[in-house]
PDB file of C-alpha atoms in Angstrom:
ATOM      1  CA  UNK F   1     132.968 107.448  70.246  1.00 90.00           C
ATOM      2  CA  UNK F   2     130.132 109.277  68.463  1.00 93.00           C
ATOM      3  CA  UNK F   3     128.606 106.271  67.296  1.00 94.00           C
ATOM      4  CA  UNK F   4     128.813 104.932  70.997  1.00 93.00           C
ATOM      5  CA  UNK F   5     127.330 108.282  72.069  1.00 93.00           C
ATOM      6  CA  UNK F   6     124.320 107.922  69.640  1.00 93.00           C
ATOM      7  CA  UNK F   7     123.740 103.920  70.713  1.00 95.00           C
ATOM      8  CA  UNK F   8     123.986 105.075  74.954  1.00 94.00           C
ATOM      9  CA  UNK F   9     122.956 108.931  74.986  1.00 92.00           C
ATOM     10  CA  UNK F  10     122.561 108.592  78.980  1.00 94.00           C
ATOM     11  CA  UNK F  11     125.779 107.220  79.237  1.00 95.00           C
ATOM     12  CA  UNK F  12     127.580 110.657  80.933  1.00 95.00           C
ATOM     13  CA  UNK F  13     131.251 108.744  81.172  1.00 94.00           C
ATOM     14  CA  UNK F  14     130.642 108.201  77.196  1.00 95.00           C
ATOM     15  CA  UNK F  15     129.660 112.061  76.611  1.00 96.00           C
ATOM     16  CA  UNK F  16     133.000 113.174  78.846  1.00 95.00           C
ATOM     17  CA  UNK F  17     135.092 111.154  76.856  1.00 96.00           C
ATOM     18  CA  UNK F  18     133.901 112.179  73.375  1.00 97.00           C
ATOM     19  CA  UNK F  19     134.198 116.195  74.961  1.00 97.00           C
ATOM     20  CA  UNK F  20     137.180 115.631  76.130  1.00 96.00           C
ATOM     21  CA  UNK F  21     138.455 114.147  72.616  1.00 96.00           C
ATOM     22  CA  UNK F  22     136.407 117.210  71.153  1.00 97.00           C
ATOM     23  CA  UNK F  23     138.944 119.378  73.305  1.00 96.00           C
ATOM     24  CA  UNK F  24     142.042 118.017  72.194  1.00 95.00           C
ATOM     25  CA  UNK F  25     141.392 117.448  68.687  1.00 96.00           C
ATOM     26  CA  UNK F  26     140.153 121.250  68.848  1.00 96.00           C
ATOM     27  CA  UNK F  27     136.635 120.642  67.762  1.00 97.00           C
ATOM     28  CA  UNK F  28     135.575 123.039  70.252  1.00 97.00           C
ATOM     29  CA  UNK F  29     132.206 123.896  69.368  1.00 97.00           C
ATOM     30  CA  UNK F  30     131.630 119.864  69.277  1.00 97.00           C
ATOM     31  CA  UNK F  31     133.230 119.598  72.440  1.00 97.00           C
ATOM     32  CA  UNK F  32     131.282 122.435  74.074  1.00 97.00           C
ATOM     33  CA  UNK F  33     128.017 121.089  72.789  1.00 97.00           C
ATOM     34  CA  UNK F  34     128.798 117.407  74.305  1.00 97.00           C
ATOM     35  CA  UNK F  35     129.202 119.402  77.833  1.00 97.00           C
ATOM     36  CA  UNK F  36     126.023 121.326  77.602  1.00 97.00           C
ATOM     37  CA  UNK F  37     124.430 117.762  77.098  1.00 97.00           C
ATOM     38  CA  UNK F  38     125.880 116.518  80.089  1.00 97.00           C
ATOM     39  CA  UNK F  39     125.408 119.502  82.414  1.00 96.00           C
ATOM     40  CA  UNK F  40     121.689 119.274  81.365  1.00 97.00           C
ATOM     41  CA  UNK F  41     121.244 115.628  82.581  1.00 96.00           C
ATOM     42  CA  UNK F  42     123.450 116.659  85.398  1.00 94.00           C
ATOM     43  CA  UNK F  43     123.889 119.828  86.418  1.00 93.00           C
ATOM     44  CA  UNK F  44     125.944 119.569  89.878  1.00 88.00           C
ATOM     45  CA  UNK F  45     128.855 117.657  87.234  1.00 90.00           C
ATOM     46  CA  UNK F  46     131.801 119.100  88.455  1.00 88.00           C
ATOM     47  CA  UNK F  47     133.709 117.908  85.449  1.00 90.00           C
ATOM     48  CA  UNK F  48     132.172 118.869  82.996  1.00 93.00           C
ATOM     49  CA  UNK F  49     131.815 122.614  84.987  1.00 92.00           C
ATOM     50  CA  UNK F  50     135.343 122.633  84.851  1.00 91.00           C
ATOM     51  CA  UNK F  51     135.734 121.326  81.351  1.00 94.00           C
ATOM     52  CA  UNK F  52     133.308 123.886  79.778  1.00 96.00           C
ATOM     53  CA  UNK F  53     135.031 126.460  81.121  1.00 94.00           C
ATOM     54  CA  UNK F  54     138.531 125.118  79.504  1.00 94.00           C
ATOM     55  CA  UNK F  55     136.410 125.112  76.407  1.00 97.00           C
ATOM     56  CA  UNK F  56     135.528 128.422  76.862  1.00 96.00           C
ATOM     57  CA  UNK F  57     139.012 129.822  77.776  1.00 95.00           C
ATOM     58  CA  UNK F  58     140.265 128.317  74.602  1.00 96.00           C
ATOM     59  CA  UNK F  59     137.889 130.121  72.911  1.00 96.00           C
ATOM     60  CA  UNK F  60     138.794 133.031  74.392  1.00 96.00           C
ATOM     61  CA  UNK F  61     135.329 133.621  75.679  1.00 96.00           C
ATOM     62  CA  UNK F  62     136.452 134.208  79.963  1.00 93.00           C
ATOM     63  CA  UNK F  63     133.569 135.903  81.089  1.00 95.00           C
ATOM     64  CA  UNK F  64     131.189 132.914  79.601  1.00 95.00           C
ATOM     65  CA  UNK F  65     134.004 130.254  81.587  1.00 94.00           C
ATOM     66  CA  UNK F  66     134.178 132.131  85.010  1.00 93.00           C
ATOM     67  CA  UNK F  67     130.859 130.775  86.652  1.00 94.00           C
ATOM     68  CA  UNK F  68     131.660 127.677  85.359  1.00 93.00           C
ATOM     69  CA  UNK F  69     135.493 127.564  86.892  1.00 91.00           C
ATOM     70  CA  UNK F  70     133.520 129.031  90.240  1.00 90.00           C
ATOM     71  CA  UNK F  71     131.177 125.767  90.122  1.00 89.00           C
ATOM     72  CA  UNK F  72     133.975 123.263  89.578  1.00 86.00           C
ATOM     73  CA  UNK F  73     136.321 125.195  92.186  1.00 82.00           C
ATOM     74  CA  UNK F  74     133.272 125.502  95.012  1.00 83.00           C
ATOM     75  CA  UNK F  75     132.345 121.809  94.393  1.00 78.00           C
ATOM     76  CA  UNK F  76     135.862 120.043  94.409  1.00 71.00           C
ATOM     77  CA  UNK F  77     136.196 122.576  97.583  1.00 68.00           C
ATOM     78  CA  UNK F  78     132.819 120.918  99.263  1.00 67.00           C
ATOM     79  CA  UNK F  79     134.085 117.337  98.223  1.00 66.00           C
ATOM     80  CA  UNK F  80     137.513 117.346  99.904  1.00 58.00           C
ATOM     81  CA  UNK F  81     136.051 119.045 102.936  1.00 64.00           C
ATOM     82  CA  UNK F  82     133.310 116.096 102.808  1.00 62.00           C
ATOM     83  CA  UNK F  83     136.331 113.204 102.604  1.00 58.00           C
ATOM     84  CA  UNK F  84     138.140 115.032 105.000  1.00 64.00           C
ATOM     85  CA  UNK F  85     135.403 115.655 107.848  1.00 59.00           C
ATOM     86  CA  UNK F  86     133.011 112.758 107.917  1.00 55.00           C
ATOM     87  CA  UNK F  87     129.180 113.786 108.830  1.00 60.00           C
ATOM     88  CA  UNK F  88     129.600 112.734 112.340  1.00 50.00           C
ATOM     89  CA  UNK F  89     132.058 115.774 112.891  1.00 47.00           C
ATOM     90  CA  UNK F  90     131.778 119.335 111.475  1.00 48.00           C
ATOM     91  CA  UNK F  91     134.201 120.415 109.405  1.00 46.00           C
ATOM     92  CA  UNK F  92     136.579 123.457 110.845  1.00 47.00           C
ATOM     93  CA  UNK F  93     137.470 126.290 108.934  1.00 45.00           C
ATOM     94  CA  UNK F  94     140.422 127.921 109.373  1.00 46.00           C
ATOM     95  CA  UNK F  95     141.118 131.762 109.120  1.00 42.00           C
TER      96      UNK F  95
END
């Protein structure tokens, strides 16, 4: 994957992957570099939000992960509400 990384750097899918094989082969300081690659070509990446903050956790480094587990939480939130409530009607909040 690293050699696929280095031939497509753009490729975001490619950078995921090789994190997320980073993460479970507990190269965590590769994997945590991989996401800060793709959160700077795309910072709104829920994803990679939420996997940076896993990385983090692992690391035992919570307060670091927390704004990044609030990102991933607020945009999966905005994204179900979206598939949910099309733009022609407003979505309805319940309390």
């Amino acid at each position: 994957l690293k050699d696929l990384v280095a031939a497509a750097p753009r490729n975001l899918d490619l950078r995921m992957l090789l994190a997320r094989s980073y993460y479970y082969t507990a190269q965590l300081s590769l994997a945590e570099a991989e996401l800060h690659q793709v959160l700077r070509a795309e910072p709104a990446h829920p994803s990679a939000h939420l996997a940076l903050a896993r990385v983090l956790e692992r690391q035992h480094r919570c307060s670091e992960a927390a704004p990044h587990m609030r990102v991933a939480d607020t945009m999966t939130a905005r994204d179900l509400l979206a598939l949910r409530h099309p733009r022609n009607s407003s979505p309805r909040l319940v309390g």
